[in-house]
Coordinates of C-alpha atoms and ligand atoms in Angstrom, one line a residue:
M1 CA 130.8 126.6 72.0
D2 CA 133.5 128.7 70.3
S3 CA 133.5 129.4 66.6
G4 CA 136.4 127.0 66.0
Q5 CA 134.4 124.1 67.6
Q6 CA 131.3 125.2 65.7
S7 CA 133.0 125.1 62.4
S8 CA 134.6 121.7 63.1
L9 CA 131.2 120.4 64.1
S10 CA 129.6 121.7 60.9
N11 CA 132.4 120.2 58.9
S12 CA 132.0 116.8 60.4
V13 CA 128.2 116.9 59.9
R14 CA 128.8 117.9 56.3
W15 CA 131.3 115.0 56.0
L16 CA 128.8 112.5 57.4
Q17 CA 126.2 113.7 55.0
M18 CA 128.7 113.1 52.2
Q19 CA 129.6 109.5 53.1
S20 CA 128.8 106.9 50.5
S21 CA 126.7 103.8 51.1
T22 CA 128.7 100.5 51.5
D23 CA 128.2 99.5 47.9
L24 CA 131.7 98.9 46.4
D25 CA 130.6 99.5 42.8
L26 CA 131.0 103.1 41.6
K27 CA 128.8 102.6 38.5
S28 CA 125.8 101.3 40.5
Q29 CA 126.1 104.3 42.9
L30 CA 126.0 106.6 39.9
Q31 CA 123.0 104.8 38.6
E32 CA 121.1 105.6 41.8
L33 CA 122.2 109.2 41.8
I34 CA 121.4 110.1 38.2
P35 CA 117.6 110.1 38.2
E36 CA 117.7 112.3 41.4
Q37 CA 120.0 114.8 39.8
Q38 CA 118.0 114.8 36.5
D39 CA 114.9 115.7 38.5
R40 CA 116.8 118.4 40.3
L41 CA 117.9 120.0 37.1
K42 CA 114.5 119.8 35.5
K43 CA 113.0 121.5 38.6
L44 CA 115.7 124.2 38.6
K45 CA 114.9 124.9 34.9
S46 CA 111.2 125.0 35.3
E47 CA 111.1 127.1 38.5
H48 CA 114.1 129.4 38.0
G49 CA 114.9 129.3 34.3
K50 CA 114.4 133.0 33.8
V51 CA 116.3 134.3 36.8
Q52 CA 119.1 136.6 35.8
L53 CA 122.7 135.8 36.9
G54 CA 124.3 139.2 36.1
N55 CA 124.9 141.7 33.4
I56 CA 127.2 141.1 30.4
T57 CA 129.5 144.1 29.8
V58 CA 131.6 145.0 26.7
D59 CA 134.7 144.4 28.9
M60 CA 133.6 140.8 29.5
V61 CA 133.1 140.2 25.8
I62 CA 136.5 141.7 24.9
G63 CA 138.2 140.3 28.0
G64 CA 138.0 136.6 27.6
M65 CA 134.5 136.3 29.3
R66 CA 136.2 136.9 32.7
G67 CA 133.6 137.0 35.5
M68 CA 130.8 135.9 33.1
T69 CA 128.8 133.0 34.6
G70 CA 127.9 130.7 31.7
L71 CA 128.6 127.1 32.5
L72 CA 127.2 124.3 34.6
W73 CA 130.0 122.3 36.2
E74 CA 129.1 120.0 39.1
T75 CA 132.4 118.5 40.3
S76 CA 134.1 121.5 41.8
L77 CA 133.7 125.2 42.5
L78 CA 136.3 128.0 42.7
D79 CA 136.0 130.9 45.2
P80 CA 138.3 133.8 44.3
E81 CA 139.4 134.2 47.9
E82 CA 139.3 130.7 49.3
G83 CA 140.3 128.6 46.2
I84 CA 139.0 125.3 45.0
R85 CA 136.4 123.0 46.7
F86 CA 135.9 119.5 45.2
R87 CA 132.2 118.7 45.7
G88 CA 132.2 121.2 48.6
L89 CA 135.4 120.0 50.3
S90 CA 138.5 122.2 50.4
I91 CA 142.0 120.7 49.9
P92 CA 142.7 120.4 53.7
E93 CA 139.3 118.8 54.2
C94 CA 140.1 116.3 51.4
Q95 CA 143.4 115.6 53.1
K96 CA 141.5 114.9 56.3
V97 CA 138.6 112.7 55.1
L98 CA 139.7 110.9 51.9
P99 CA 141.3 107.5 52.3
A100 CA 145.1 107.5 52.2
A101 CA 147.7 104.7 51.5
H102 CA 148.8 105.0 55.2
S103 CA 147.6 106.8 58.2
G104 CA 148.2 110.6 57.9
G105 CA 149.2 110.2 54.2
E106 CA 148.1 112.2 51.2
P107 CA 144.7 111.4 49.7
L108 CA 144.5 108.6 47.1
P109 CA 143.4 110.0 43.8
E110 CA 140.9 107.2 43.3
G111 CA 139.1 108.5 46.4
L112 CA 139.0 112.0 44.9
L113 CA 137.6 110.5 41.6
W114 CA 134.9 108.8 43.6
L115 CA 134.1 112.1 45.4
L116 CA 134.0 114.0 42.1
L117 CA 131.7 111.5 40.5
T118 CA 129.3 111.0 43.4
G119 CA 129.7 113.9 45.7
K120 CA 130.3 111.4 48.5
V121 CA 133.3 110.5 50.5
P122 CA 134.3 106.9 49.8
S123 CA 135.4 104.3 52.3
K124 CA 138.8 102.7 52.1
E125 CA 137.2 99.5 50.7
Q126 CA 135.4 101.5 47.9
V127 CA 138.7 103.2 47.0
E128 CA 140.4 99.8 46.8
A129 CA 137.7 98.4 44.6
L130 CA 138.0 101.4 42.3
S131 CA 141.8 101.1 42.3
K132 CA 141.5 97.5 41.1
D133 CA 138.9 98.4 38.5
L134 CA 141.2 101.0 37.1
A135 CA 144.2 98.6 37.1
N136 CA 142.1 96.1 35.2
R137 CA 141.2 98.6 32.5
A138 CA 144.7 99.8 31.9
A139 CA 145.7 97.7 28.8
V140 CA 146.9 100.0 26.0
P141 CA 146.9 98.6 22.4
D142 CA 150.2 98.5 20.4
Y143 CA 148.9 100.9 17.8
V144 CA 148.9 103.6 20.5
Y145 CA 152.6 103.2 21.0
N146 CA 153.1 103.1 17.3
A147 CA 151.2 106.3 16.8
I148 CA 153.5 108.0 19.3
D149 CA 156.6 106.4 17.8
A150 CA 155.7 107.9 14.4
L151 CA 156.6 111.3 15.9
P152 CA 160.2 112.4 16.4
S153 CA 161.3 111.8 19.9
T154 CA 162.1 115.5 20.1
A155 CA 158.4 116.4 19.7
H156 CA 157.1 118.1 22.8
P157 CA 155.9 115.6 25.4
M158 CA 152.4 117.2 25.3
T159 CA 152.2 116.6 21.5
Q160 CA 153.2 112.9 22.0
F161 CA 150.8 112.5 24.9
A162 CA 147.8 114.1 23.1
S163 CA 148.6 111.9 20.0
G164 CA 148.5 108.8 22.2
V165 CA 145.2 109.9 23.7
M166 CA 143.8 110.4 20.2
A167 CA 145.0 106.9 19.3
L168 CA 143.2 105.5 22.3
Q169 CA 140.0 106.8 20.8
V170 CA 139.9 103.8 18.4
Q171 CA 138.4 101.8 21.3
S172 CA 135.7 104.3 22.1
E173 CA 132.6 102.6 23.5
F174 CA 130.6 105.7 23.1
Q175 CA 131.4 106.0 19.4
K176 CA 130.4 102.3 18.9
A177 CA 127.2 102.7 20.8
Y178 CA 126.3 105.9 19.0
E179 CA 126.9 104.3 15.6
S180 CA 124.6 101.4 16.6
G181 CA 121.8 103.9 17.5
I182 CA 121.8 104.0 21.3
H183 CA 119.0 106.0 22.9
K184 CA 120.1 109.3 24.3
S185 CA 118.9 108.4 27.8
K186 CA 121.6 105.8 27.9
F187 CA 124.5 108.0 26.6
W188 CA 126.0 108.2 30.1
D189 CA 126.7 104.4 30.2
P190 CA 129.3 104.1 27.4
T191 CA 130.6 107.5 28.4
Y192 CA 131.3 106.1 31.8
E193 CA 133.1 103.1 30.3
D194 CA 135.2 105.4 28.0
C195 CA 136.0 107.7 30.9
L196 CA 137.1 105.0 33.3
N197 CA 139.2 103.4 30.6
L198 CA 140.7 106.7 29.6
I199 CA 141.6 107.6 33.3
A200 CA 143.1 104.1 33.7
R201 CA 145.1 104.3 30.5
V202 CA 146.5 107.8 30.4
P203 CA 149.2 107.1 33.0
V204 CA 150.5 104.2 30.9
V205 CA 150.6 106.4 27.8
A206 CA 152.2 109.3 29.7
A207 CA 154.9 107.0 31.2
Y208 CA 155.6 105.6 27.7
V209 CA 156.3 109.1 26.5
Y210 CA 158.6 109.8 29.5
Q211 CA 160.6 106.5 28.9
R212 CA 160.8 107.1 25.2
M213 CA 162.1 110.7 25.6
Y214 CA 164.4 110.4 28.5
K215 CA 165.2 106.7 29.3
N216 CA 165.9 105.1 25.9
G217 CA 162.4 103.7 25.6
D218 CA 162.8 101.1 28.3
S219 CA 159.1 100.9 29.5
I220 CA 158.4 99.8 33.1
P221 CA 155.3 97.5 33.2
S222 CA 152.5 98.6 35.5
D223 CA 152.3 97.0 39.0
K224 CA 148.6 96.1 39.6
S225 CA 149.2 95.8 43.3
L226 CA 149.9 99.5 43.6
D227 CA 147.4 102.3 43.8
Y228 CA 146.9 104.7 40.9
G229 CA 149.4 107.4 42.0
A230 CA 152.0 105.0 43.2
N231 CA 151.8 102.9 40.1
F232 CA 152.2 106.0 37.9
S233 CA 155.3 107.0 39.8
H234 CA 156.5 103.4 39.5
M235 CA 156.0 103.4 35.7
L236 CA 157.9 106.6 35.4
G237 CA 160.8 104.9 37.3
F238 CA 160.4 106.5 40.7
D239 CA 159.9 104.1 43.5
D240 CA 160.8 106.3 46.4
A241 CA 157.9 106.3 49.0
K242 CA 157.9 110.1 49.3
M243 CA 157.7 110.5 45.5
K244 CA 154.7 108.2 45.5
E245 CA 153.1 110.4 48.2
L246 CA 153.9 113.4 46.1
M247 CA 152.3 111.9 43.1
R248 CA 149.1 111.1 45.0
L249 CA 148.9 114.7 46.2
Y250 CA 149.8 116.0 42.8
I251 CA 147.1 114.1 41.0
T252 CA 144.6 114.9 43.6
I253 CA 145.1 118.7 43.6
H254 CA 145.5 119.2 39.8
S255 CA 142.4 117.1 38.9
D256 CA 139.7 119.8 38.7
H257 CA 139.4 123.6 38.9
E258 CA 135.7 124.2 38.1
G259 CA 134.6 124.5 34.5
G260 CA 135.9 127.7 33.0
N261 CA 139.6 127.0 32.8
V262 CA 140.9 126.4 29.3
S263 CA 141.3 122.7 29.5
A264 CA 138.1 121.9 31.4
H265 CA 136.1 124.3 29.2
T266 CA 137.5 122.8 26.1
G267 CA 136.7 119.3 27.2
H268 CA 133.2 120.3 28.0
L269 CA 132.8 122.3 24.7
V270 CA 134.0 119.5 22.5
G271 CA 132.0 116.9 24.5
S272 CA 128.9 119.0 24.0
A273 CA 128.9 118.1 20.3
L274 CA 128.7 114.5 21.5
S275 CA 132.3 113.9 20.6
D276 CA 133.4 110.9 22.7
P277 CA 135.5 111.4 25.8
Y278 CA 138.8 110.6 24.0
L279 CA 138.2 113.3 21.4
S280 CA 137.1 115.7 24.1
F281 CA 140.0 115.1 26.5
A282 CA 142.6 115.2 23.7
A283 CA 141.2 118.7 22.8
A284 CA 141.4 119.7 26.5
L285 CA 145.1 118.6 26.5
N286 CA 145.9 120.9 23.6
G287 CA 144.6 123.8 25.7
L288 CA 146.5 122.7 28.7
A289 CA 149.7 122.8 26.6
G290 CA 149.5 126.6 26.4
P291 CA 152.0 128.6 28.5
L292 CA 149.3 130.7 30.1
H293 CA 147.6 127.5 31.3
G294 CA 149.2 124.1 32.2
L295 CA 152.5 124.7 30.4
A296 CA 153.2 127.3 33.1
N297 CA 154.6 124.5 35.3
Q298 CA 157.3 123.9 32.7
E299 CA 158.0 127.6 32.4
V300 CA 158.3 128.1 36.1
L301 CA 161.1 125.5 36.5
L302 CA 162.9 126.7 33.4
W303 CA 162.7 130.2 34.7
I304 CA 163.9 129.3 38.2
K305 CA 166.8 127.4 36.6
S306 CA 167.7 130.4 34.5
V307 CA 167.8 132.5 37.7
V308 CA 170.2 130.1 39.3
E309 CA 172.3 129.9 36.1
E310 CA 172.7 133.7 36.0
C311 CA 172.8 134.6 39.7
G312 CA 173.5 131.3 41.6
E313 CA 171.3 129.6 44.3
D314 CA 172.2 132.1 47.0
I315 CA 170.7 135.0 45.2
S316 CA 169.7 138.0 47.4
K317 CA 166.2 139.3 47.5
D318 CA 167.3 142.5 45.8
Q319 CA 169.0 140.6 43.0
L320 CA 165.8 138.5 42.6
K321 CA 163.7 141.6 42.4
E322 CA 165.9 142.9 39.7
Y323 CA 165.6 139.6 37.8
V324 CA 161.8 139.7 38.1
W325 CA 161.8 143.3 36.6
K326 CA 164.1 142.1 33.9
T327 CA 161.6 139.4 32.9
L328 CA 158.7 141.9 33.0
N329 CA 160.6 144.5 31.0
S330 CA 161.4 142.0 28.3
G331 CA 157.7 141.7 27.7
K332 CA 157.3 138.3 29.4
V333 CA 155.0 137.2 32.3
V334 CA 156.4 135.9 35.6
P335 CA 155.3 132.3 35.3
G336 CA 153.4 130.7 38.2
Y337 CA 152.0 134.1 39.4
G338 CA 148.5 135.5 38.7
H339 CA 145.2 133.9 38.0
G340 CA 142.0 134.4 36.0
V341 CA 139.8 133.9 39.0
L342 CA 141.8 133.6 42.2
R343 CA 142.6 136.7 44.2
K344 CA 144.7 135.1 46.9
T345 CA 147.5 132.5 47.2
D346 CA 146.3 129.3 45.5
P347 CA 145.6 126.7 48.2
R348 CA 147.2 124.2 45.8
Y349 CA 150.4 126.2 46.2
V350 CA 149.9 126.2 50.0
C351 CA 149.6 122.5 50.3
Q352 CA 152.6 121.9 48.1
R353 CA 154.6 124.4 50.3
E354 CA 153.5 122.4 53.3
F355 CA 154.7 119.2 51.6
A356 CA 158.1 120.8 51.0
L357 CA 158.3 122.2 54.5
K358 CA 157.7 118.7 55.8
H359 CA 159.8 116.6 53.4
L360 CA 162.5 118.9 51.8
P361 CA 162.9 122.1 53.8
D362 CA 166.6 122.4 52.9
D363 CA 166.2 121.9 49.2
P364 CA 167.9 125.0 47.6
L365 CA 165.3 125.4 44.9
F366 CA 162.5 125.2 47.5
Q367 CA 164.3 128.0 49.3
L368 CA 164.4 130.0 46.1
V369 CA 160.7 129.4 45.6
S370 CA 160.1 130.7 49.1
K371 CA 162.1 133.8 48.4
L372 CA 160.1 134.4 45.3
Y373 CA 156.9 134.3 47.3
E374 CA 158.2 137.3 49.2
V375 CA 159.7 139.2 46.2
V376 CA 157.2 138.7 43.3
P377 CA 153.8 139.8 44.7
P378 CA 155.1 143.4 45.6
V379 CA 156.7 143.7 42.2
L380 CA 153.5 142.6 40.4
T381 CA 151.5 144.9 42.6
E382 CA 153.8 147.8 41.7
L383 CA 153.3 147.0 38.0
G384 CA 149.8 148.2 38.6
K385 CA 147.8 146.1 36.2
V386 CA 148.0 142.6 37.6
K387 CA 144.7 141.6 39.3
N388 CA 146.3 138.8 41.4
P389 CA 149.9 139.1 42.4
W390 CA 149.9 135.8 44.3
P391 CA 151.3 132.4 43.2
N392 CA 149.2 129.7 41.6
V393 CA 149.6 125.9 41.6
D394 CA 152.4 126.0 38.9
A395 CA 154.7 128.2 41.0
H396 CA 155.5 125.2 43.3
S397 CA 155.1 121.8 41.6
G398 CA 158.3 121.8 39.6
V399 CA 160.7 122.1 42.5
L400 CA 159.0 119.2 44.3
L401 CA 159.3 116.9 41.2
N402 CA 162.9 118.1 40.6
H403 CA 163.8 117.2 44.2
Y404 CA 162.9 113.6 43.7
G405 CA 164.7 113.3 40.4
L406 CA 162.0 114.1 37.9
T407 CA 164.1 117.0 36.5
E408 CA 162.8 117.2 32.9
A409 CA 160.7 120.3 33.0
R410 CA 159.2 120.0 29.5
Y411 CA 157.5 116.8 30.7
Y412 CA 155.7 118.5 33.7
T413 CA 152.5 119.5 31.8
V414 CA 151.9 115.8 31.0
L415 CA 151.6 115.1 34.7
F416 CA 149.1 117.9 35.0
G417 CA 147.2 116.3 32.0
V418 CA 147.0 112.9 33.6
S419 CA 145.5 114.4 36.7
R420 CA 143.1 116.6 34.8
S421 CA 141.6 113.5 33.2
L422 CA 139.9 112.8 36.6
G423 CA 138.0 116.1 36.7
I424 CA 137.1 116.5 33.0
C425 CA 136.0 112.9 32.6
S426 CA 133.8 113.0 35.8
Q427 CA 132.0 116.1 34.4
L428 CA 131.7 114.5 31.0
I429 CA 129.8 111.6 32.5
W430 CA 127.5 114.1 34.2
D431 CA 127.1 116.1 31.0
R432 CA 125.7 113.0 29.4
A433 CA 123.6 111.9 32.4
L434 CA 122.0 115.4 32.6
G435 CA 121.6 115.7 28.9
L436 CA 123.4 119.1 28.9
A437 CA 123.1 121.2 25.7
L438 CA 125.4 121.8 22.8
E439 CA 127.5 124.8 23.7
R440 CA 127.0 127.6 21.3
P441 CA 127.3 131.1 22.7
K442 CA 126.6 134.2 20.6
S443 CA 129.5 136.2 19.1
V444 CA 129.5 139.8 17.8
T445 CA 131.7 142.0 15.7
M446 CA 133.3 145.4 16.7
D447 CA 130.8 147.0 14.3
W448 CA 128.0 145.4 16.2
L449 CA 129.4 146.5 19.5
D450 CA 129.9 150.1 18.3
A451 CA 126.4 150.3 17.0
Y452 CA 124.9 148.7 20.1
C453 CA 126.8 151.0 22.5
K454 CA 125.9 154.1 20.5
K455 CA 122.2 153.2 20.7
A456 CA 122.5 152.4 24.4
S457 CA 124.1 155.7 25.2
S458 CA 121.6 157.8 23.3
A459 CA 118.6 156.0 24.8
Ligands
NMX1 N1 153.4 138.4 35.1 C1 153.3 139.5 34.3 N2 152.1 140.1 33.9 C2 151.0 139.5 34.4 C3 151.0 138.4 35.2 C4 152.3 137.8 35.5 N3 152.4 136.7 36.3 N4 149.7 138.1 35.5 C5 149.0 139.0 34.9 N5 149.7 139.9 34.2 C6 149.3 140.9 33.3 C7 148.5 140.4 32.1 O1 149.4 139.8 31.1 C8 147.7 141.6 31.7 O2 148.6 142.4 31.0 P1 148.0 143.2 29.6 O3 146.9 144.0 30.1 O4 149.2 143.9 29.2 O5 147.6 142.1 28.7 C9 147.4 142.2 33.0 O6 148.4 141.8 34.0 C10 146.0 141.9 33.6 O7 145.9 140.5 33.7 P2 145.0 139.8 34.8 O8 143.6 140.3 34.6 O9 145.6 140.0 36.1 O10 145.2 138.3 34.5 P3 144.4 137.4 33.4 O11 143.1 136.9 34.0 O12 144.3 138.1 32.1 O13 145.4 136.2 33.1 C11 147.0 134.5 33.8 C12 145.7 135.2 34.1 C13 147.1 133.3 34.7 C14 147.0 134.1 32.3 C15 148.1 135.6 34.1 O14 148.1 135.9 35.5 C16 149.5 135.0 33.7 O15 149.9 135.2 32.5 N6 150.3 134.4 34.6 C17 151.5 133.8 34.3 C18 151.3 132.4 33.6 C19 150.8 131.4 34.6 O16 151.3 131.2 35.7 N7 149.8 130.7 34.2 C20 149.3 129.5 35.0 C21 147.8 129.7 35.5 C22 147.4 128.5 36.3 N8 147.3 127.3 35.5 O17 147.8 126.3 35.8 O18 146.6 127.4 34.4
MLT2 C1 143.6 125.4 36.4 O1 143.9 124.6 37.3 O2 142.9 125.1 35.5 C2 144.2 126.8 36.5 O3 144.4 127.2 37.7 C3 143.6 127.8 35.6 C4 142.2 128.3 35.9 O4 141.5 127.8 36.8 O5 141.8 129.2 35.1

């Protein structure tokens, strides 16, 4: 047997091990899994609690804790060279084994949600049941719209979206249960209800923000017969079948990126104080809205459009190189390139590139993105300080959305936010089920570091 056959065999064995039972109810599947995972964590703690995971250096303390292992995050794991795996499955594996709307289509985000929560690959029937459950949870009270309407329509879409999520908090089941004295062993149950409600409702809130800002407030009601991704696309006003496929792929790949990224970490941190999922997720969105994190998708399209405005679509590679240097020399970053962990091209970029090659190979902005893929990495390498010169997820998403008519770049981070609810909420449920601790790392001052280092060097 050659190594290719061997790896496809081990993949299919792994997939079989990951298949769900036939039970259609996600919550009862979780109910079965939780005691097992609680025991596993207890054992890990009692048998290996004192094992060291590495040394903390002064560079790490000063440098944003890069490379410091310090969080438990069950739903996904990021390898610097290979990229993300959701519960052990890479993006191409998810595309192969997760149920799709039609044969050979992109994975349905509901299937990914099932996988994130249970670690198991759902059947088509289970995904359909979850899809219906989410559709039935999607009602948004009027005061949420009123809270958004209180803001000027010129407010950034992320401000409007996060305000809507905060207003959704009024219906928190966790807060109600906590106030009535629920036992901590049951925390996960109202957290589950809040999380599923939140995931169901964020597309409605997000679509409202879009319609309010760009389409004179004419909301499009949700269509319960559609799956999660297709319905979101529909509520935004895009009923093209390819745009629906893009939305399914988009929501699937942006959902989770292990626990240390700014939005996931913020959601987990705020949740560790037993703030309910709405409070935790709204905080996460505020982190996602920063230009070094999720807002980079907006920045990429605006930057690409500025290239076209100044130099035209047919820009040569030499001109492009000059433009990249101009951006760097003006003290700005090249948006969509670099990463805090990844050291290769982001597989989320790769699968979006494959989508473009299949569906929109002649799009001029896609061709510009392809040219940038050749031009930017050598320039960033030449700069000498960038640890990863390769493109990340945000370098590609905008041109795909733009192609199907979603041209408003300032809105793009809201789409990222809708997707990220799947990952952050899945982990929040597990945070409560496993009784994970309040997050409270130690901080020190420069005086403390000076004194510590002097003592260490004289010892
Ligand atoms: N353009 C210019 N300079 C860069 C870039 C870039 N794309 N990437 C890194 N650098 C600089 C960085 O600013 C730092 O400079 P200085 O020492 O002067 O502060 C130096 O290179 C070393 O940074 P790294 O260790 O390579 O990267 P770090 O882990 O600190 O930051 C990012 C990671 C993602 C913040 C950084 O690569 C960046 O700013 N990229 C552009 C923004 C972006 O695309 N963000 C989206 C990330 C993905 N997401 O969705 O969240
Ligand atoms: C993400 O998806 O969260 C980004 O790639 C940033 C990160 O992982 O640090």
